[in-house]
Amino acid sequence: MMRFFLIGAILLSIAAAYYIYLPLPSTISEPWKLMFMDAILRGIMHVSFFAHDLGLSNPFDLMRYAASWDVIWGPKSSPTVRVTDTFFSGVQAQVFESTSTGLKRQSKRGVVYFHGGGWTLGSGKMQTYFLQCRTMAEDLDAVVISIEYRLAPEARFPDQYNDALQASKRILTAEVLAQYSIDPERLAVSGDSAGANLAAAVAQQMALDSSAPIKYKVQALLYPVLQALDFNTPSYQQNGNIPILHRPLMVRFWLEYLGGNPRLVSSLLANNHTALNQGHKIAAAKAKINWTQLLPVAFQKNYKPLFPFQGDPKLLDELPGLLDVRASPLLAEKEALKAVPPTYIMTCEHDVLRDEGQMYARRLIEAGVAVTVDHYEDGFHGCLSFAFGPFRFSVGMRSFKNYIHWLTKNL
C-alpha cells in the first residue's frame, strides 16, 4: 500500500511539474515565479472553460469568482489617502484623495483610471488595483478616480465604452472637479490592457467633443489593447504562449466583449476575418495596422504577415465591432489622432500586445502628438500590476516608478 501511494505521489509530482514548466525566454523577468503564477491562472482558466463546455456556466464565471477572493471590501483609507465610493452618471467608482497639504496647493492633479481584465474580469477593488490607485494618489499628491465599468457577459460592446465615456464626461465638469479640488488643467486618463483600450477610445472622443470645455491634459496607456484585425503581428507570433496573456485567451476576451461565439477563436487566430478575399471592405482599416510600415525593424525580426487568401466573409458582418474605432482605437483617422493629448505608452517585449502599442505610438507621432514610449525588454503583460500584492516582480516595481515619474513631470 505504501509503495502504491509513493508511486502515486511521484506521478502526481511529475504531472504538476509538467503543467507548471514553460520554456520561457531567459530575458523575461523572474521566469520561475512567473511560471508558478501562470500555472495557477491557467488551471483556473481551464476549469472555467471546461465548465462552460459542459453547459454549467459562462466561459469566465469561475475566473471571475476566483478574482473576487482578492477584492478589498469597503473603502479603506490610509493616513495619507481618503477612499470613498461614489457614482458618476450612474457608473460606480472609487475616489482616492491625497490628504497631503505639503505642497500647499489648493487644487490637485486628477487621474481617471480604467482597470484591465479583458472587459470581462477584474475590478478596481481588487488588491492590486486598489493598492496601485492608492499609491498613485499618494505619490502624485492627486485625486485618482477608479471606474467600475460594467463587464461581459452582462454588458457587451459598446456598454463598457459608454460607461467609460459617460463617467469621464461627468468627472470633467466644473462642479465635480471643484468638489474634489482637482485642477481642471491637470487631468489624465489612464488604464492598463483592456482599461487602456477604454482610456484611448475615451481620449479620442473627448478630444473631438467641442461641447466639452474641459479636456484631458495627457493620456497614459499601459500595454494597451488597440486592434483585433491582425492576431499574427510579430508580437502575437513571438509571444503566443507567454504568460500571462496567451494568444488564444486574448481572442476569447475579444469575442466575449463583442458578443461573438467562442467557436470563432480558431477563425480569428487564422486572420480569416481579414483574408485577402475581403478586398476593399477592409483595405483602409488594414493600412492602419500594417506593421511592416509602422513597426521598427527590431520588432519585426524575421516574421512575415499572415493573411490567408480565402477567409470567412461573414465574420465581419457577425462581429461589426472589429472595425469600430470605439473598440479598436488604432483604426482612428489621422484627423482624430491629431486632437489627442500628449501620450505615454508602456510596452513589454514578452507581450502579445507589444506591437499595437508601438504602432499606435508611431501613428500618433506622425499625427504630431508628443509621445513617450516606455519599453521593457524583460516585461510581460500585466507586469506593472505586480508591483503590488503577493506576487511582486522587479519589473513591476520598476515600471510603476517610471510611470509615476512621467505623470509627475507631465501632469
GROMACS .gro file of C-alpha atoms in nm:
model
  411
    1MET     CA    1   0.000   0.000   0.000
    2MET     CA    2   0.286   0.237   0.087
    3ARG     CA    3   0.450   0.165  -0.248
    4PHE     CA    4   0.122   0.248  -0.424
    5PHE     CA    5   0.099   0.586  -0.252
    6LEU     CA    6   0.466   0.657  -0.321
    7ILE     CA    7   0.428   0.583  -0.690
    8GLY     CA    8   0.111   0.795  -0.700
    9ALA     CA    9   0.289   1.085  -0.529
   10ILE     CA   10   0.579   1.064  -0.775
   11LEU     CA   11   0.345   1.058  -1.075
   12LEU     CA   12   0.144   1.347  -0.935
   13SER     CA   13   0.463   1.548  -0.879
   14ILE     CA   14   0.577   1.480  -1.234
   15ALA     CA   15   0.238   1.586  -1.370
   16ALA     CA   16   0.244   1.905  -1.160
   17ALA     CA   17   0.597   1.989  -1.273
   18TYR     CA   18   0.498   1.926  -1.635
   19TYR     CA   19   0.199   2.157  -1.600
   20ILE     CA   20   0.395   2.432  -1.427
   21TYR     CA   21   0.701   2.430  -1.650
   22LEU     CA   22   0.702   2.655  -1.956
   23PRO     CA   23   1.003   2.721  -2.179
   24LEU     CA   24   1.035   3.095  -2.122
   25PRO     CA   25   1.290   3.335  -2.272
   26SER     CA   26   1.591   3.394  -2.050
   27THR     CA   27   1.535   3.769  -2.075
   28ILE     CA   28   1.193   3.764  -1.908
   29SER     CA   29   1.169   3.889  -1.550
   30GLU     CA   30   1.187   3.619  -1.277
   31PRO     CA   31   1.079   3.327  -1.500
   32TRP     CA   32   1.022   3.066  -1.230
   33LYS     CA   33   0.796   3.292  -1.029
   34LEU     CA   34   0.607   3.374  -1.348
   35MET     CA   35   0.570   3.003  -1.434
   36PHE     CA   36   0.421   2.925  -1.093
   37MET     CA   37   0.180   3.218  -1.106
   38ASP     CA   38   0.076   3.134  -1.462
   39ALA     CA   39   0.012   2.770  -1.370
   40ILE     CA   40  -0.242   2.883  -1.112
   41LEU     CA   41  -0.413   3.117  -1.358
   42ARG     CA   42  -0.413   2.857  -1.638
   43GLY     CA   43  -0.560   2.597  -1.404
   44ILE     CA   44  -0.849   2.824  -1.310
   45MET     CA   45  -0.898   2.922  -1.675
   46HIS     CA   46  -0.906   2.561  -1.800
   47VAL     CA   47  -1.160   2.457  -1.534
   48SER     CA   48  -1.369   2.765  -1.612
   49PHE     CA   49  -1.375   2.689  -1.986
   50PHE     CA   50  -1.442   2.320  -1.920
   51ALA     CA   51  -1.745   2.409  -1.704
   52HIS     CA   52  -1.870   2.626  -1.989
   53ASP     CA   53  -1.823   2.345  -2.240
   54LEU     CA   54  -2.041   2.126  -2.016
   55GLY     CA   55  -2.310   2.395  -2.018
   56LEU     CA   56  -2.268   2.468  -1.647
   57SER     CA   57  -2.166   2.833  -1.665
   58ASN     CA   58  -2.050   3.124  -1.876
   59PRO     CA   59  -1.689   3.097  -2.007
   60PHE     CA   60  -1.528   3.325  -1.747
   61ASP     CA   61  -1.757   3.266  -1.445
   62LEU     CA   62  -1.511   3.061  -1.241
   63MET     CA   63  -1.230   3.305  -1.320
   64ARG     CA   64  -1.446   3.593  -1.201
   65TYR     CA   65  -1.531   3.403  -0.884
   66ALA     CA   66  -1.161   3.336  -0.816
   67ALA     CA   67  -1.078   3.702  -0.876
   68SER     CA   68  -1.343   3.805  -0.621
   69TRP     CA   69  -1.131   3.649  -0.345
   70ASP     CA   70  -0.883   3.934  -0.395
   71VAL     CA   71  -1.139   4.213  -0.358
   72ILE     CA   72  -1.093   4.466  -0.078
   73TRP     CA   73  -1.444   4.516   0.057
   74GLY     CA   74  -1.537   4.866   0.160
   75PRO     CA   75  -1.331   5.181   0.106
   76LYS     CA   76  -1.016   5.153   0.317
   77SER     CA   77  -0.845   5.485   0.366
   78SER     CA   78  -0.487   5.532   0.481
   79PRO     CA   79  -0.334   5.814   0.686
   80THR     CA   80  -0.245   5.994   0.361
   81VAL     CA   81  -0.527   5.894   0.122
   82ARG     CA   82  -0.903   5.915   0.177
   83VAL     CA   83  -1.101   5.650  -0.016
   84THR     CA   84  -1.473   5.682  -0.090
   85ASP     CA   85  -1.730   5.503  -0.307
   86THR     CA   86  -1.949   5.704  -0.541
   87PHE     CA   87  -2.115   5.714  -0.884
   88PHE     CA   88  -2.062   5.931  -1.191
   89SER     CA   89  -2.356   5.931  -1.435
   90GLY     CA   90  -2.469   5.603  -1.282
   91VAL     CA   91  -2.126   5.439  -1.315
   92GLN     CA   92  -1.972   5.311  -0.994
   93ALA     CA   93  -1.629   5.444  -0.895
   94GLN     CA   94  -1.381   5.469  -0.611
   95VAL     CA   95  -1.216   5.803  -0.538
   96PHE     CA   96  -0.868   5.813  -0.385
   97GLU     CA   97  -0.794   6.163  -0.250
   98SER     CA   98  -0.449   6.258  -0.129
   99THR     CA   99  -0.484   6.438   0.203
  100SER     CA  100  -0.133   6.584   0.184
  101THR     CA  101  -0.101   6.959   0.231
  102GLY     CA  102   0.276   6.966   0.198
  103LEU     CA  103   0.276   7.143  -0.138
  104LYS     CA  104   0.021   7.400  -0.017
  105ARG     CA  105  -0.163   7.384  -0.346
  106GLN     CA  106  -0.538   7.435  -0.335
  107SER     CA  107  -0.612   7.210  -0.632
  108LYS     CA  108  -0.453   6.877  -0.719
  109ARG     CA  109  -0.378   6.659  -1.018
  110GLY     CA  110  -0.656   6.425  -1.126
  111VAL     CA  111  -0.626   6.079  -1.284
  112VAL     CA  112  -0.922   5.882  -1.421
  113TYR     CA  113  -0.819   5.516  -1.426
  114PHE     CA  114  -0.970   5.211  -1.601
  115HIS     CA  115  -0.862   4.866  -1.480
  116GLY     CA  116  -0.775   4.578  -1.713
  117GLY     CA  117  -0.923   4.230  -1.741
  118GLY     CA  118  -1.035   4.181  -2.100
  119TRP     CA  119  -1.359   4.380  -2.046
  120THR     CA  120  -1.473   4.065  -1.863
  121LEU     CA  121  -1.271   4.026  -1.543
  122GLY     CA  122  -1.132   4.244  -1.271
  123SER     CA  123  -1.230   4.534  -1.053
  124GLY     CA  124  -1.067   4.846  -0.921
  125LYS     CA  125  -1.138   4.696  -0.578
  126MET     CA  126  -0.903   4.403  -0.634
  127GLN     CA  127  -0.600   4.428  -0.409
  128THR     CA  128  -0.351   4.503  -0.688
  129TYR     CA  129  -0.559   4.782  -0.845
  130PHE     CA  130  -0.671   4.921  -0.511
  131LEU     CA  131  -0.313   4.947  -0.385
  132GLN     CA  132  -0.195   5.084  -0.719
  133CYS     CA  133  -0.452   5.365  -0.722
  134ARG     CA  134  -0.400   5.448  -0.355
  135THR     CA  135  -0.022   5.465  -0.408
  136MET     CA  136  -0.073   5.679  -0.721
  137ALA     CA  137  -0.282   5.926  -0.522
  138GLU     CA  138  -0.016   5.945  -0.252
  139ASP     CA  139   0.290   5.965  -0.480
  140LEU     CA  140   0.132   6.220  -0.717
  141ASP     CA  141  -0.047   6.417  -0.444
  142ALA     CA  142  -0.351   6.362  -0.663
  143VAL     CA  143  -0.711   6.254  -0.679
  144VAL     CA  144  -0.733   5.920  -0.858
  145ILE     CA  145  -1.077   5.803  -0.973
  146SER     CA  146  -1.102   5.432  -1.048
  147ILE     CA  147  -1.401   5.350  -1.271
  148GLU     CA  148  -1.606   5.031  -1.221
  149TYR     CA  149  -1.742   4.993  -1.573
  150ARG     CA  150  -1.976   4.701  -1.643
  151LEU     CA  151  -1.829   4.368  -1.752
  152ALA     CA  152  -1.918   4.098  -2.004
  153PRO     CA  153  -2.127   3.889  -2.038
  154GLU     CA  154  -2.382   4.113  -1.861
  155ALA     CA  155  -2.255   4.404  -2.071
  156ARG     CA  156  -2.126   4.390  -2.427
  157PHE     CA  157  -1.961   4.644  -2.655
  158PRO     CA  158  -2.026   4.935  -2.660
  159ASP     CA  159  -2.155   4.923  -2.299
  160GLN     CA  160  -1.810   4.931  -2.139
  161TYR     CA  161  -1.704   5.214  -2.368
  162ASN     CA  162  -2.023   5.407  -2.293
  163ASP     CA  163  -1.971   5.366  -1.917
  164ALA     CA  164  -1.615   5.495  -1.951
  165LEU     CA  165  -1.722   5.790  -2.168
  166GLN     CA  166  -2.021   5.895  -1.960
  167ALA     CA  167  -1.824   5.875  -1.636
  168SER     CA  168  -1.546   6.084  -1.794
  169LYS     CA  169  -1.789   6.348  -1.916
  170ARG     CA  170  -1.937   6.381  -1.569
  171ILE     CA  171  -1.599   6.397  -1.396
  172LEU     CA  172  -1.471   6.660  -1.640
  173THR     CA  173  -1.722   6.919  -1.525
  174ALA     CA  174  -1.650   7.225  -1.314
  175GLU     CA  175  -1.891   7.103  -1.045
  176VAL     CA  176  -1.724   6.765  -0.989
  177LEU     CA  177  -1.370   6.897  -1.019
  178ALA     CA  178  -1.444   7.166  -0.760
  179GLN     CA  179  -1.598   6.905  -0.530
  180TYR     CA  180  -1.272   6.710  -0.523
  181SER     CA  181  -1.039   7.012  -0.555
  182ILE     CA  182  -0.899   6.890  -0.889
  183ASP     CA  183  -0.718   7.134  -1.116
  184PRO     CA  184  -0.913   7.134  -1.448
  185GLU     CA  185  -0.586   7.185  -1.637
  186ARG     CA  186  -0.410   6.886  -1.481
  187LEU     CA  187  -0.624   6.584  -1.568
  188ALA     CA  188  -0.502   6.250  -1.702
  189VAL     CA  189  -0.684   5.947  -1.836
  190SER     CA  190  -0.509   5.616  -1.789
  191GLY     CA  191  -0.557   5.241  -1.782
  192ASP     CA  192  -0.395   4.907  -1.845
  193SER     CA  193  -0.468   4.642  -2.110
  194ALA     CA  194  -0.845   4.650  -2.181
  195GLY     CA  195  -0.865   4.951  -1.949
  196ALA     CA  196  -0.605   5.124  -2.166
  197ASN     CA  197  -0.826   5.041  -2.465
  198LEU     CA  198  -1.111   5.230  -2.297
  199ALA     CA  199  -0.879   5.515  -2.198
  200ALA     CA  200  -0.752   5.555  -2.555
  201ALA     CA  201  -1.103   5.543  -2.704
  202VAL     CA  202  -1.235   5.793  -2.449
  203ALA     CA  203  -0.936   6.024  -2.503
  204GLN     CA  204  -1.009   6.032  -2.875
  205GLN     CA  205  -1.378   6.107  -2.827
  206MET     CA  206  -1.329   6.368  -2.553
  207ALA     CA  207  -1.063   6.545  -2.760
  208LEU     CA  208  -1.309   6.576  -3.051
  209ASP     CA  209  -1.606   6.680  -2.837
  210SER     CA  210  -1.649   7.053  -2.893
  211SER     CA  211  -1.919   7.067  -2.625
  212ALA     CA  212  -1.672   6.966  -2.351
  213PRO     CA  213  -1.478   7.275  -2.233
  214ILE     CA  214  -1.250   7.072  -2.002
  215LYS     CA  215  -1.014   6.825  -2.168
  216TYR     CA  216  -0.764   6.565  -2.057
  217LYS     CA  217  -0.413   6.707  -2.048
  218VAL     CA  218  -0.241   6.370  -2.104
  219GLN     CA  219  -0.318   6.002  -2.154
  220ALA     CA  220  -0.110   5.716  -2.014
  221LEU     CA  221  -0.165   5.372  -2.168
  222LEU     CA  222  -0.015   5.058  -2.013
  223TYR     CA  223   0.025   4.766  -2.260
  224PRO     CA  224  -0.295   4.870  -2.438
  225VAL     CA  225  -0.532   4.654  -2.647
  226LEU     CA  226  -0.585   4.858  -2.963
  227GLN     CA  227  -0.693   4.634  -3.253
  228ALA     CA  228  -0.847   4.299  -3.342
  229LEU     CA  229  -0.778   4.273  -3.715
  230ASP     CA  230  -0.439   4.104  -3.702
  231PHE     CA  231  -0.372   3.831  -3.448
  232ASN     CA  232  -0.045   3.746  -3.623
  233THR     CA  233   0.163   4.055  -3.566
  234PRO     CA  234   0.526   3.975  -3.476
  235SER     CA  235   0.447   4.005  -3.105
  236TYR     CA  236   0.149   3.769  -3.137
  237GLN     CA  237   0.370   3.519  -3.321
  238GLN     CA  238   0.662   3.560  -3.083
  239ASN     CA  239   0.469   3.562  -2.753
  240GLY     CA  240   0.167   3.343  -2.823
  241ASN     CA  241   0.247   3.108  -2.533
  242ILE     CA  242   0.399   3.359  -2.292
  243PRO     CA  243   0.223   3.433  -1.959
  244ILE     CA  244   0.002   3.589  -1.859
  245LEU     CA  245  -0.189   3.673  -2.175
  246HIS     CA  246  -0.173   3.377  -2.411
  247ARG     CA  247  -0.275   3.439  -2.773
  248PRO     CA  248  -0.599   3.232  -2.772
  249LEU     CA  249  -0.706   3.395  -2.444
  250MET     CA  250  -0.684   3.743  -2.596
  251VAL     CA  251  -0.912   3.628  -2.878
  252ARG     CA  252  -1.156   3.482  -2.623
  253PHE     CA  253  -1.165   3.820  -2.449
  254TRP     CA  254  -1.241   3.996  -2.779
  255LEU     CA  255  -1.524   3.753  -2.856
  256GLU     CA  256  -1.668   3.798  -2.509
  257TYR     CA  257  -1.653   4.177  -2.544
  258LEU     CA  258  -1.808   4.182  -2.892
  259GLY     CA  259  -2.067   3.913  -2.820
  260GLY     CA  260  -1.919   3.656  -3.059
  261ASN     CA  261  -1.939   3.277  -3.045
  262PRO     CA  262  -1.636   3.122  -2.866
  263ARG     CA  263  -1.616   2.871  -3.153
  264LEU     CA  264  -1.478   3.154  -3.369
  265VAL     CA  265  -1.145   3.153  -3.186
  266SER     CA  266  -0.963   2.945  -3.449
  267SER     CA  267  -1.102   3.157  -3.734
  268LEU     CA  268  -0.983   3.481  -3.577
  269LEU     CA  269  -0.645   3.333  -3.489
  270ALA     CA  270  -0.603   3.246  -3.857
  271ASN     CA  271  -0.700   3.604  -3.956
  272ASN     CA  272  -0.991   3.469  -4.160
  273HIS     CA  273  -1.178   3.794  -4.088
  274THR     CA  274  -0.911   3.993  -4.272
  275ALA     CA  275  -0.828   3.748  -4.552
  276LEU     CA  276  -0.718   3.881  -4.889
  277ASN     CA  277  -1.051   3.794  -5.049
  278GLN     CA  278  -1.223   4.053  -4.823
  279GLY     CA  279  -1.083   4.314  -5.066
  280HIS     CA  280  -1.185   4.678  -5.039
  281LYS     CA  281  -1.412   4.606  -4.743
  282ILE     CA  282  -1.122   4.626  -4.500
  283ALA     CA  283  -0.840   4.774  -4.710
  284ALA     CA  284  -0.843   5.113  -4.533
  285ALA     CA  285  -0.851   4.953  -4.188
  286LYS     CA  286  -0.567   4.712  -4.268
  287ALA     CA  287  -0.349   5.002  -4.379
  288LYS     CA  288  -0.367   5.139  -4.024
  289ILE     CA  289  -0.234   4.814  -3.876
  290ASN     CA  290   0.030   4.750  -4.141
  291TRP     CA  291   0.314   4.658  -3.911
  292THR     CA  292   0.560   4.623  -4.198
  293GLN     CA  293   0.535   5.003  -4.225
  294LEU     CA  294   0.461   5.103  -3.865
  295LEU     CA  295   0.694   4.884  -3.659
  296PRO     CA  296   1.066   4.940  -3.611
  297VAL     CA  297   1.267   4.669  -3.783
  298ALA     CA  298   1.391   4.547  -3.445
  299PHE     CA  299   1.038   4.438  -3.356
  300GLN     CA  300   0.959   4.289  -3.698
  301LYS     CA  301   1.252   4.046  -3.671
  302ASN     CA  302   1.208   3.772  -3.934
  303TYR     CA  303   0.830   3.747  -3.908
  304LYS     CA  304   0.606   3.772  -4.214
  305PRO     CA  305   0.245   3.895  -4.246
  306LEU     CA  306  -0.007   3.611  -4.226
  307PHE     CA  307  -0.332   3.681  -4.411
  308PRO     CA  308  -0.494   3.383  -4.585
  309PHE     CA  309  -0.624   3.429  -4.938
  310GLN     CA  310  -0.963   3.273  -4.860
  311GLY     CA  311  -1.137   3.371  -4.538
  312ASP     CA  312  -1.485   3.391  -4.396
  313PRO     CA  313  -1.671   3.691  -4.544
  314LYS     CA  314  -1.944   3.655  -4.278
  315LEU     CA  315  -1.712   3.721  -3.983
  316LEU     CA  316  -1.710   4.099  -4.019
  317ASP     CA  317  -2.088   4.101  -4.053
  318GLU     CA  318  -2.121   3.884  -3.744
  319LEU     CA  319  -1.871   4.096  -3.548
  320PRO     CA  320  -1.906   4.455  -3.674
  321GLY     CA  321  -1.722   4.579  -3.366
  322LEU     CA  322  -1.398   4.456  -3.519
  323LEU     CA  323  -1.400   4.764  -3.744
  324ASP     CA  324  -1.539   5.009  -3.487
  325VAL     CA  325  -1.286   5.270  -3.376
  326ARG     CA  326  -1.450   5.277  -3.032
  327ALA     CA  327  -1.333   4.918  -2.986
  328SER     CA  328  -1.009   4.950  -3.186
  329PRO     CA  329  -0.857   5.297  -3.132
  330LEU     CA  330  -0.565   5.211  -3.362
  331LEU     CA  331  -0.812   5.242  -3.651
  332ALA     CA  332  -0.876   5.612  -3.588
  333GLU     CA  333  -0.833   5.858  -3.872
  334LYS     CA  334  -0.535   6.091  -3.864
  335GLU     CA  335  -0.756   6.393  -3.800
  336ALA     CA  336  -0.883   6.230  -3.481
  337LEU     CA  337  -0.533   6.135  -3.369
  338LYS     CA  338  -0.414   6.494  -3.408
  339ALA     CA  339  -0.656   6.601  -3.137
  340VAL     CA  340  -0.548   6.362  -2.859
  341PRO     CA  341  -0.327   6.489  -2.575
  342PRO     CA  342   0.041   6.408  -2.516
  343THR     CA  343   0.073   6.036  -2.460
  344TYR     CA  344   0.266   5.781  -2.256
  345ILE     CA  345   0.265   5.422  -2.384
  346MET     CA  346   0.420   5.133  -2.195
  347THR     CA  347   0.502   4.817  -2.391
  348CYS     CA  348   0.665   4.488  -2.294
  349GLU     CA  349   0.887   4.269  -2.510
  350HIS     CA  350   0.718   3.947  -2.396
  351ASP     CA  351   0.359   4.054  -2.459
  352VAL     CA  352   0.127   3.970  -2.749
  353LEU     CA  353   0.007   4.334  -2.738
  354ARG     CA  354   0.353   4.486  -2.771
  355ASP     CA  355   0.319   4.576  -3.138
  356GLU     CA  356  -0.015   4.754  -3.122
  357GLY     CA  357   0.122   4.988  -2.856
  358GLN     CA  358   0.426   5.053  -3.073
  359MET     CA  359   0.212   5.106  -3.385
  360TYR     CA  360  -0.019   5.347  -3.202
  361ALA     CA  361   0.283   5.545  -3.088
  362ARG     CA  362   0.405   5.570  -3.448
  363ARG     CA  363   0.065   5.682  -3.578
  364LEU     CA  364   0.034   5.944  -3.303
  365ILE     CA  365   0.384   6.077  -3.372
  366GLU     CA  366   0.303   6.101  -3.743
  367ALA     CA  367  -0.008   6.300  -3.646
  368GLY     CA  368   0.206   6.545  -3.450
  369VAL     CA  369   0.134   6.423  -3.096
  370ALA     CA  370   0.411   6.420  -2.834
  371VAL     CA  371   0.463   6.055  -2.735
  372THR     CA  372   0.680   5.883  -2.478
  373VAL     CA  373   0.727   5.507  -2.535
  374ASP     CA  374   0.850   5.317  -2.229
  375HIS     CA  375   0.956   4.967  -2.343
  376TYR     CA  376   1.066   4.688  -2.107
  377GLU     CA  377   1.286   4.415  -2.252
  378ASP     CA  378   1.216   4.191  -1.950
  379GLY     CA  379   0.849   4.284  -1.923
  380PHE     CA  380   0.540   4.068  -1.971
  381HIS     CA  381   0.172   4.155  -1.999
  382GLY     CA  382   0.030   4.295  -1.677
  383CYS     CA  383   0.368   4.328  -1.509
  384LEU     CA  384   0.309   4.677  -1.365
  385SER     CA  385   0.024   4.543  -1.153
  386PHE     CA  386   0.277   4.309  -0.992
  387ALA     CA  387   0.438   4.599  -0.814
  388PHE     CA  388   0.167   4.522  -0.556
  389GLY     CA  389   0.009   4.221  -0.390
  390PRO     CA  390   0.161   3.882  -0.303
  391PHE     CA  391   0.334   3.822  -0.640
  392ARG     CA  392   0.577   4.112  -0.671
  393PHE     CA  393   0.814   4.137  -0.967
  394SER     CA  394   1.115   4.365  -1.002
  395VAL     CA  395   0.997   4.480  -1.346
  396GLY     CA  396   0.660   4.566  -1.194
  397MET     CA  397   0.811   4.793  -0.930
  398ARG     CA  398   1.049   4.949  -1.182
  399SER     CA  399   0.778   5.018  -1.440
  400PHE     CA  400   0.541   5.164  -1.181
  401LYS     CA  401   0.814   5.401  -1.063
  402ASN     CA  402   0.878   5.522  -1.420
  403TYR     CA  403   0.502   5.557  -1.489
  404ILE     CA  404   0.466   5.777  -1.179
  405HIS     CA  405   0.774   5.977  -1.280
  406TRP     CA  406   0.624   6.053  -1.622
  407LEU     CA  407   0.292   6.160  -1.471
  408THR     CA  408   0.470   6.377  -1.214
  409LYS     CA  409   0.667   6.551  -1.488
  410ASN     CA  410   0.386   6.591  -1.742
  411LEU     CA  411   0.070   6.640  -1.536
   0.00000   0.00000   0.00000
